[in-house]
Short mmCIF file of C-alpha atoms and ligand atoms in Angstrom, two decimals:
data_model
loop_
_atom_site.label_atom_id
_atom_site.label_comp_id
_atom_site.label_asym_id
_atom_site.label_seq_id
_atom_site.Cartn_x
_atom_site.Cartn_y
_atom_site.Cartn_z
CA MET A 1 -15.14 55.64 -12.02
CA ALA A 2 -17.28 58.46 -10.57
CA ALA A 3 -15.85 61.96 -11.03
CA ILE A 4 -13.62 63.08 -8.20
CA LYS A 5 -14.72 66.31 -6.56
CA THR A 6 -13.18 66.19 -3.11
CA ILE A 7 -9.69 65.08 -2.14
CA GLY A 8 -8.68 64.19 1.42
CA ILE A 9 -5.05 64.56 2.56
CA LEU A 10 -3.35 62.89 5.48
CA THR A 11 0.16 62.37 6.84
CA SER A 12 0.93 59.09 8.53
CA GLY A 13 3.79 57.26 10.28
CA GLY A 14 7.00 59.00 11.30
CA ASP A 15 6.98 62.68 10.39
CA ALA A 16 9.52 63.99 7.89
CA PRO A 17 10.67 67.53 7.04
CA GLY A 18 8.88 68.58 3.86
CA MET A 19 5.56 66.98 4.73
CA ASN A 20 4.11 70.47 5.19
CA ALA A 21 5.42 71.53 1.79
CA ALA A 22 3.67 68.45 0.37
CA ILE A 23 0.39 69.26 2.15
CA ARG A 24 0.59 72.81 0.81
CA SER A 25 1.29 71.63 -2.71
CA VAL A 26 -1.52 69.06 -2.80
CA THR A 27 -3.99 71.56 -1.35
CA ARG A 28 -3.13 74.43 -3.67
CA SER A 29 -2.78 72.27 -6.81
CA ALA A 30 -6.12 70.61 -6.05
CA ILE A 31 -7.91 73.93 -5.47
CA PHE A 32 -6.26 75.32 -8.62
CA SER A 33 -7.81 72.44 -10.58
CA GLY A 34 -11.26 72.94 -9.07
CA PHE A 35 -11.27 70.23 -6.38
CA LYS A 36 -12.42 70.64 -2.80
CA VAL A 37 -9.87 69.63 -0.18
CA LYS A 38 -10.25 68.14 3.29
CA GLY A 39 -7.44 67.86 5.81
CA ILE A 40 -7.49 64.68 7.88
CA TYR A 41 -5.76 64.85 11.27
CA ARG A 42 -3.42 62.22 12.77
CA GLY A 43 -3.23 59.99 9.71
CA TYR A 44 -5.63 57.03 9.57
CA ARG A 45 -6.58 57.79 13.18
CA GLY A 46 -8.39 60.91 11.95
CA LEU A 47 -10.38 58.86 9.45
CA ILE A 48 -11.57 56.53 12.19
CA ASP A 49 -12.20 59.32 14.73
CA ASP A 50 -13.77 61.67 12.16
CA ASP A 51 -11.21 64.40 12.72
CA ILE A 52 -11.51 66.16 9.38
CA VAL A 53 -11.70 69.83 8.36
CA ASP A 54 -12.17 71.77 5.11
CA PHE A 55 -8.89 73.05 3.73
CA LYS A 56 -8.68 76.35 1.85
CA THR A 57 -5.53 77.91 0.41
CA GLN A 58 -5.02 79.93 3.59
CA ASN A 59 -4.92 76.75 5.72
CA VAL A 60 -1.57 76.02 4.14
CA SER A 61 -0.11 79.54 4.21
CA ASN A 62 3.27 80.02 5.80
CA ILE A 63 4.02 76.33 6.32
CA ILE A 64 6.49 75.47 3.53
CA GLN A 65 9.43 76.25 5.85
CA GLN A 66 8.10 74.34 8.87
CA GLY A 67 9.29 70.87 9.89
CA GLY A 68 6.81 68.30 11.23
CA THR A 69 3.28 68.16 9.87
CA ILE A 70 0.43 70.59 10.54
CA LEU A 71 -1.96 67.66 10.09
CA LYS A 72 -0.21 65.74 12.91
CA THR A 73 0.60 62.11 12.41
CA ALA A 74 0.14 58.75 14.07
CA ARG A 75 0.75 55.06 13.67
CA CYS A 76 -2.79 53.68 13.88
CA LYS A 77 -3.18 50.06 15.03
CA GLU A 78 -6.93 50.10 14.48
CA PHE A 79 -6.52 50.76 10.78
CA THR A 80 -4.77 47.39 10.47
CA THR A 81 -8.09 45.72 11.41
CA GLU A 82 -11.02 45.17 9.04
CA GLU A 83 -13.41 46.92 11.44
CA GLY A 84 -11.11 49.94 11.63
CA ARG A 85 -10.91 50.28 7.87
CA GLN A 86 -14.69 49.81 7.54
CA ARG A 87 -15.24 52.64 10.02
CA ALA A 88 -12.73 54.81 8.08
CA PHE A 89 -14.66 54.15 4.86
CA GLU A 90 -17.93 55.23 6.46
CA VAL A 91 -16.34 58.50 7.63
CA ILE A 92 -14.89 59.07 4.15
CA LYS A 93 -18.36 58.66 2.62
CA LYS A 94 -19.91 60.95 5.23
CA HIS A 95 -17.50 63.73 4.24
CA GLY A 96 -17.98 63.16 0.51
CA ILE A 97 -14.28 62.41 0.03
CA ASP A 98 -13.75 60.77 -3.38
CA ALA A 99 -9.96 60.23 -3.29
CA LEU A 100 -7.12 60.31 -0.79
CA VAL A 101 -3.55 61.54 -0.92
CA VAL A 102 -1.51 59.69 1.71
CA ILE A 103 1.89 61.12 2.65
CA GLY A 104 4.04 58.63 4.54
CA GLY A 105 6.46 55.73 4.47
CA ASP A 106 6.30 52.01 3.97
CA GLY A 107 3.71 51.23 6.68
CA SER A 108 1.43 54.09 5.60
CA LEU A 109 1.48 53.02 1.95
CA THR A 110 0.86 49.40 2.96
CA GLY A 111 -2.30 50.60 4.74
CA ALA A 112 -3.24 52.69 1.70
CA ARG A 113 -2.83 49.74 -0.62
CA GLN A 114 -5.03 47.49 1.49
CA PHE A 115 -7.75 50.11 1.91
CA ALA A 116 -7.72 50.98 -1.80
CA SER A 117 -8.19 47.38 -2.86
CA GLU A 118 -10.81 46.53 -0.21
CA PHE A 119 -13.06 49.49 -1.02
CA ASP A 120 -12.06 50.09 -4.64
CA PHE A 121 -11.07 53.59 -3.58
CA PRO A 122 -8.60 55.88 -5.41
CA ILE A 123 -5.48 56.69 -3.40
CA ILE A 124 -2.27 58.41 -4.45
CA GLY A 125 0.77 58.02 -2.19
CA LEU A 126 3.61 60.48 -1.63
CA PRO A 127 6.86 59.03 -0.23
CA GLY A 128 7.32 60.90 3.05
CA THR A 129 10.05 59.40 5.25
CA ILE A 130 13.59 60.33 6.24
CA ASP A 131 14.65 56.71 5.62
CA ASN A 132 14.64 56.90 1.79
CA ASP A 133 13.69 53.23 1.77
CA LEU A 134 10.84 53.22 -0.73
CA TYR A 135 11.45 51.41 -4.00
CA GLY A 136 10.79 53.27 -7.24
CA THR A 137 11.84 56.73 -6.13
CA ASP A 138 15.38 58.10 -5.98
CA HIS A 139 14.45 60.31 -3.04
CA THR A 140 11.80 60.43 -0.37
CA ILE A 141 10.52 63.68 1.15
CA GLY A 142 12.55 64.43 4.29
CA TYR A 143 15.62 62.40 3.42
CA ASP A 144 17.76 65.31 2.25
CA THR A 145 16.99 67.36 5.35
CA ALA A 146 17.81 64.45 7.67
CA LEU A 147 21.05 63.86 5.77
CA ASN A 148 22.02 67.50 6.24
CA THR A 149 21.17 67.31 9.94
CA ILE A 150 23.40 64.25 10.30
CA MET A 151 26.23 66.04 8.52
CA TRP A 152 25.82 69.08 10.77
CA CYS A 153 25.92 66.92 13.91
CA VAL A 154 28.87 64.79 12.81
CA ASP A 155 30.90 67.91 11.96
CA ARG A 156 30.52 68.98 15.56
CA ILE A 157 31.30 65.58 17.00
CA ARG A 158 34.44 65.47 14.86
CA ASP A 159 35.79 68.56 16.64
CA THR A 160 35.67 66.88 20.02
CA ALA A 161 36.69 63.46 18.64
CA THR A 162 39.86 65.02 17.22
CA SER A 163 40.67 66.97 20.37
CA HIS A 164 40.38 63.89 22.57
CA GLU A 165 41.72 61.38 20.00
CA ARG A 166 38.64 59.24 20.35
CA LEU A 167 36.77 56.69 18.32
CA PHE A 168 33.10 57.65 17.97
CA PHE A 169 30.22 55.42 16.94
CA ILE A 170 27.33 57.59 15.83
CA GLU A 171 23.98 55.89 15.38
CA VAL A 172 21.60 57.25 12.76
CA MET A 173 18.03 56.33 11.86
CA GLY A 174 16.90 54.44 8.80
CA ARG A 175 14.89 51.58 10.26
CA ASN A 176 16.21 48.72 8.15
CA ALA A 177 17.95 50.75 5.50
CA GLY A 178 21.45 52.19 5.32
CA PHE A 179 20.90 55.22 3.08
CA LEU A 180 21.24 57.80 5.87
CA ALA A 181 24.30 56.06 7.35
CA LEU A 182 26.14 55.57 4.07
CA ASN A 183 25.52 58.97 2.51
CA GLY A 184 25.83 60.64 5.92
CA ALA A 185 29.28 59.04 6.24
CA ILE A 186 30.38 60.27 2.82
CA ALA A 187 29.06 63.78 3.45
CA SER A 188 30.77 64.08 6.82
CA GLY A 189 34.05 62.38 5.91
CA ALA A 190 33.47 59.51 8.34
CA GLU A 191 35.79 56.51 8.30
CA ALA A 192 33.08 53.89 7.82
CA ALA A 193 29.37 53.19 7.66
CA ILE A 194 27.92 50.06 9.21
CA ILE A 195 24.68 49.31 7.38
CA PRO A 196 22.25 46.38 7.51
CA GLU A 197 22.50 45.70 3.77
CA ILE A 198 26.17 44.71 4.01
CA SER A 199 26.64 42.15 6.77
CA THR A 200 30.37 41.67 6.23
CA GLU A 201 30.88 45.31 7.13
CA VAL A 202 30.94 44.44 10.81
CA ASP A 203 34.05 42.31 10.32
CA GLN A 204 35.67 44.99 8.24
CA LEU A 205 35.50 47.25 11.26
CA ALA A 206 38.43 45.48 12.89
CA GLU A 207 40.46 45.90 9.71
CA LEU A 208 39.56 49.57 9.58
CA ILE A 209 40.63 50.14 13.14
CA GLN A 210 43.91 48.31 12.77
CA ASN A 211 44.93 49.74 9.41
CA GLY A 212 43.54 53.22 9.61
CA PHE A 213 43.02 54.32 13.17
CA ARG A 214 46.21 52.79 14.52
CA LYS A 215 48.58 53.88 11.77
CA SER A 216 47.43 57.16 10.33
CA LYS A 217 44.62 58.55 12.42
CA ASN A 218 44.22 59.71 15.93
CA SER A 219 40.45 59.86 15.84
CA SER A 220 37.75 58.04 13.94
CA ILE A 221 34.08 58.37 13.23
CA VAL A 222 31.91 55.42 12.28
CA LEU A 223 28.27 55.90 11.34
CA VAL A 224 26.04 53.01 12.33
CA ALA A 225 22.54 52.43 11.00
CA GLU A 226 20.06 51.54 13.75
CA SER A 227 19.08 47.93 13.15
CA PRO A 228 19.24 44.59 14.90
CA VAL A 229 21.46 43.48 12.00
CA THR A 230 24.20 46.03 12.75
CA GLY A 231 23.77 45.74 16.51
CA GLY A 232 23.47 49.52 16.72
CA ALA A 233 26.18 51.87 17.93
CA MET A 234 26.03 50.60 21.53
CA GLY A 235 26.50 46.99 20.44
CA LEU A 236 29.46 47.78 18.23
CA ALA A 237 31.10 50.01 20.80
CA GLU A 238 30.82 47.20 23.35
CA ARG A 239 32.54 44.81 20.99
CA VAL A 240 35.35 47.23 20.20
CA ARG A 241 35.88 48.07 23.87
CA LYS A 242 36.36 44.37 24.60
CA GLU A 243 38.68 43.69 21.67
CA TYR A 244 40.62 46.96 21.77
CA PRO A 245 40.66 48.15 25.38
CA ASP A 246 43.24 50.84 24.54
CA TYR A 247 40.84 52.84 22.46
CA ASP A 248 38.86 55.65 23.97
CA VAL A 249 35.41 54.84 22.57
CA ARG A 250 32.30 57.02 22.74
CA VAL A 251 28.76 56.61 21.41
CA THR A 252 26.28 59.23 20.20
CA ILE A 253 22.75 58.32 19.17
CA LEU A 254 21.30 61.11 17.04
CA GLY A 255 17.72 59.85 17.41
CA HIS A 256 14.75 62.09 16.72
CA LEU A 257 16.94 65.13 16.12
CA GLN A 258 17.07 63.74 12.58
CA ARG A 259 13.33 64.05 12.09
CA GLY A 260 12.96 67.74 12.90
CA GLY A 261 13.96 71.04 11.42
CA SER A 262 13.12 73.28 8.52
CA PRO A 263 13.25 71.33 5.24
CA THR A 264 16.11 71.95 2.81
CA ALA A 265 15.43 73.57 -0.57
CA GLN A 266 15.73 70.14 -2.15
CA ASP A 267 13.02 68.67 0.09
CA ARG A 268 10.72 71.66 -0.39
CA ILE A 269 11.05 71.44 -4.16
CA LEU A 270 10.63 67.66 -4.20
CA ALA A 271 7.55 67.88 -1.97
CA SER A 272 6.08 70.68 -4.10
CA ARG A 273 6.63 68.76 -7.34
CA MET A 274 5.29 65.52 -5.91
CA GLY A 275 2.23 67.19 -4.37
CA ALA A 276 1.32 68.72 -7.73
CA ALA A 277 1.99 65.39 -9.43
CA ALA A 278 -0.44 63.66 -7.05
CA VAL A 279 -3.23 65.93 -8.27
CA ASP A 280 -2.17 65.43 -11.91
CA ALA A 281 -2.28 61.69 -11.33
CA LEU A 282 -5.87 61.89 -10.11
CA LEU A 283 -6.79 64.10 -13.07
CA GLU A 284 -5.32 61.44 -15.37
CA GLY A 285 -7.41 58.73 -13.71
CA GLN A 286 -4.45 57.11 -11.95
CA ARG A 287 -5.08 55.32 -8.67
CA ASN A 288 -3.11 53.29 -6.19
CA VAL A 289 0.26 54.57 -7.25
CA MET A 290 3.03 56.31 -5.37
CA ILE A 291 4.60 59.38 -6.90
CA GLY A 292 8.32 58.84 -7.36
CA ASP A 293 11.30 60.67 -8.85
CA ASP A 294 13.51 58.80 -11.24
CA ASP A 295 16.44 60.82 -12.57
CA GLU A 296 14.55 64.04 -11.86
CA GLN A 297 11.48 62.82 -13.74
CA ILE A 298 8.16 62.26 -11.97
CA VAL A 299 7.03 58.63 -12.24
CA TYR A 300 4.03 56.63 -11.01
CA VAL A 301 5.01 53.56 -9.01
CA PRO A 302 2.28 50.98 -8.24
CA PHE A 303 1.91 50.53 -4.46
CA SER A 304 2.76 46.83 -4.79
CA LYS A 305 6.19 47.70 -6.27
CA ALA A 306 7.01 50.54 -3.88
CA ILE A 307 6.26 48.49 -0.78
CA LYS A 308 7.28 44.98 -1.66
CA ASN A 309 10.64 45.55 -3.32
CA GLU A 310 13.75 46.29 -1.39
CA LYS A 311 15.49 49.42 -2.59
CA PRO A 312 19.12 48.54 -3.26
CA ILE A 313 22.09 50.42 -1.86
CA ASP A 314 24.43 51.79 -4.50
CA ARG A 315 27.61 49.73 -4.01
CA GLU A 316 29.63 52.38 -5.78
CA LEU A 317 29.01 54.63 -2.78
CA LEU A 318 30.47 52.02 -0.46
CA ASN A 319 33.55 51.87 -2.64
CA THR A 320 33.87 55.62 -2.59
CA LEU A 321 33.65 55.67 1.19
CA ARG A 322 36.32 52.99 1.50
CA ARG A 323 38.68 54.77 -0.86
CA LEU A 324 38.27 58.08 0.91
CA SER A 325 38.74 56.78 4.43
CA ILE A 326 42.34 55.53 4.11
O1 F6P B 1 10.59 55.67 9.62
C1 F6P B 1 11.09 56.81 10.17
C2 F6P B 1 11.77 56.53 11.48
O2 F6P B 1 12.32 57.75 11.96
C3 F6P B 1 12.82 55.43 11.45
O3 F6P B 1 14.05 55.86 10.93
C4 F6P B 1 12.88 55.03 12.90
O4 F6P B 1 13.27 53.70 13.03
C5 F6P B 1 11.46 55.19 13.35
O5 F6P B 1 10.83 56.09 12.45
C6 F6P B 1 11.30 55.73 14.76
O6 F6P B 1 9.96 55.75 15.07
P1 F6P B 1 9.32 56.46 16.35
O7 F6P B 1 9.26 57.94 16.07
O8 F6P B 1 7.98 55.85 16.46
O9 F6P B 1 10.24 56.17 17.49
#
């Protein structure tokens, strides 16, 4: 493998709080180790459109506390085509980029994996998504901040739910994963979490309403993971309204609120550690791995494992939620 001199960084897919901390960490760690750094705008779009600038340490000053991504992000259809990736490779060569660090979620790492194997090109991935749905890492960058945002919002909804004695269905993001809904429910003291991983949960809703809401509670909060499997908060609320017309049901969809905001300390530290680890990985000759954290230790997870395997929900957490919501 030819020596790596220049590293390109990009953020891709849905933005996540802490992406800036990751960009800063990769840039500074790379410069510290003698590499040149190039910032690529709008994810893979910037590779195809040749939207690339030199990054110095000052390009990443004063960004650790900012949500979003200074490099912008995109979901690039063209990169899913052979011609698109070929064009991206030509632009990479033109700029003398020898390796890439890709910060993003499942779709972004799928693109990275394909590109890396087609062009025999070294890529290191950083898990950047609020969904926490990448296998091989306990946490993804942005997840903790989104979880805290959910908790903050639900606390406020609980005030009005209690005053009006209402049943609230609050929909949270997560694509096809229930991590935000389940841990958001525990953190905010919600009565239940409806998540795609546990299909029977939908039926348990009736039980919850009859046993809990009717007898001991005058208000209830149920967190629902967005997903066709759960039916979303609207779908569930419709069902409950039909079956229990006496209940005063309301729906709140938290939406993109969950993607913004200044990252928590945990996300900043995770992003900083992972960014530095991405540069270490390149120095060690690693390629085509995602940086993960496993019990606080940095690990290298082959792209194939991170993308293809479904990250399991911890059933113990479901049990905890059930026991605490009586
Ligand atoms: O993957 C991150 C995520 O926020 C998901 O939770 C959500 O389903 C999706 O992105 C929303 O994407 P968009 O910003 O394109 O609407």
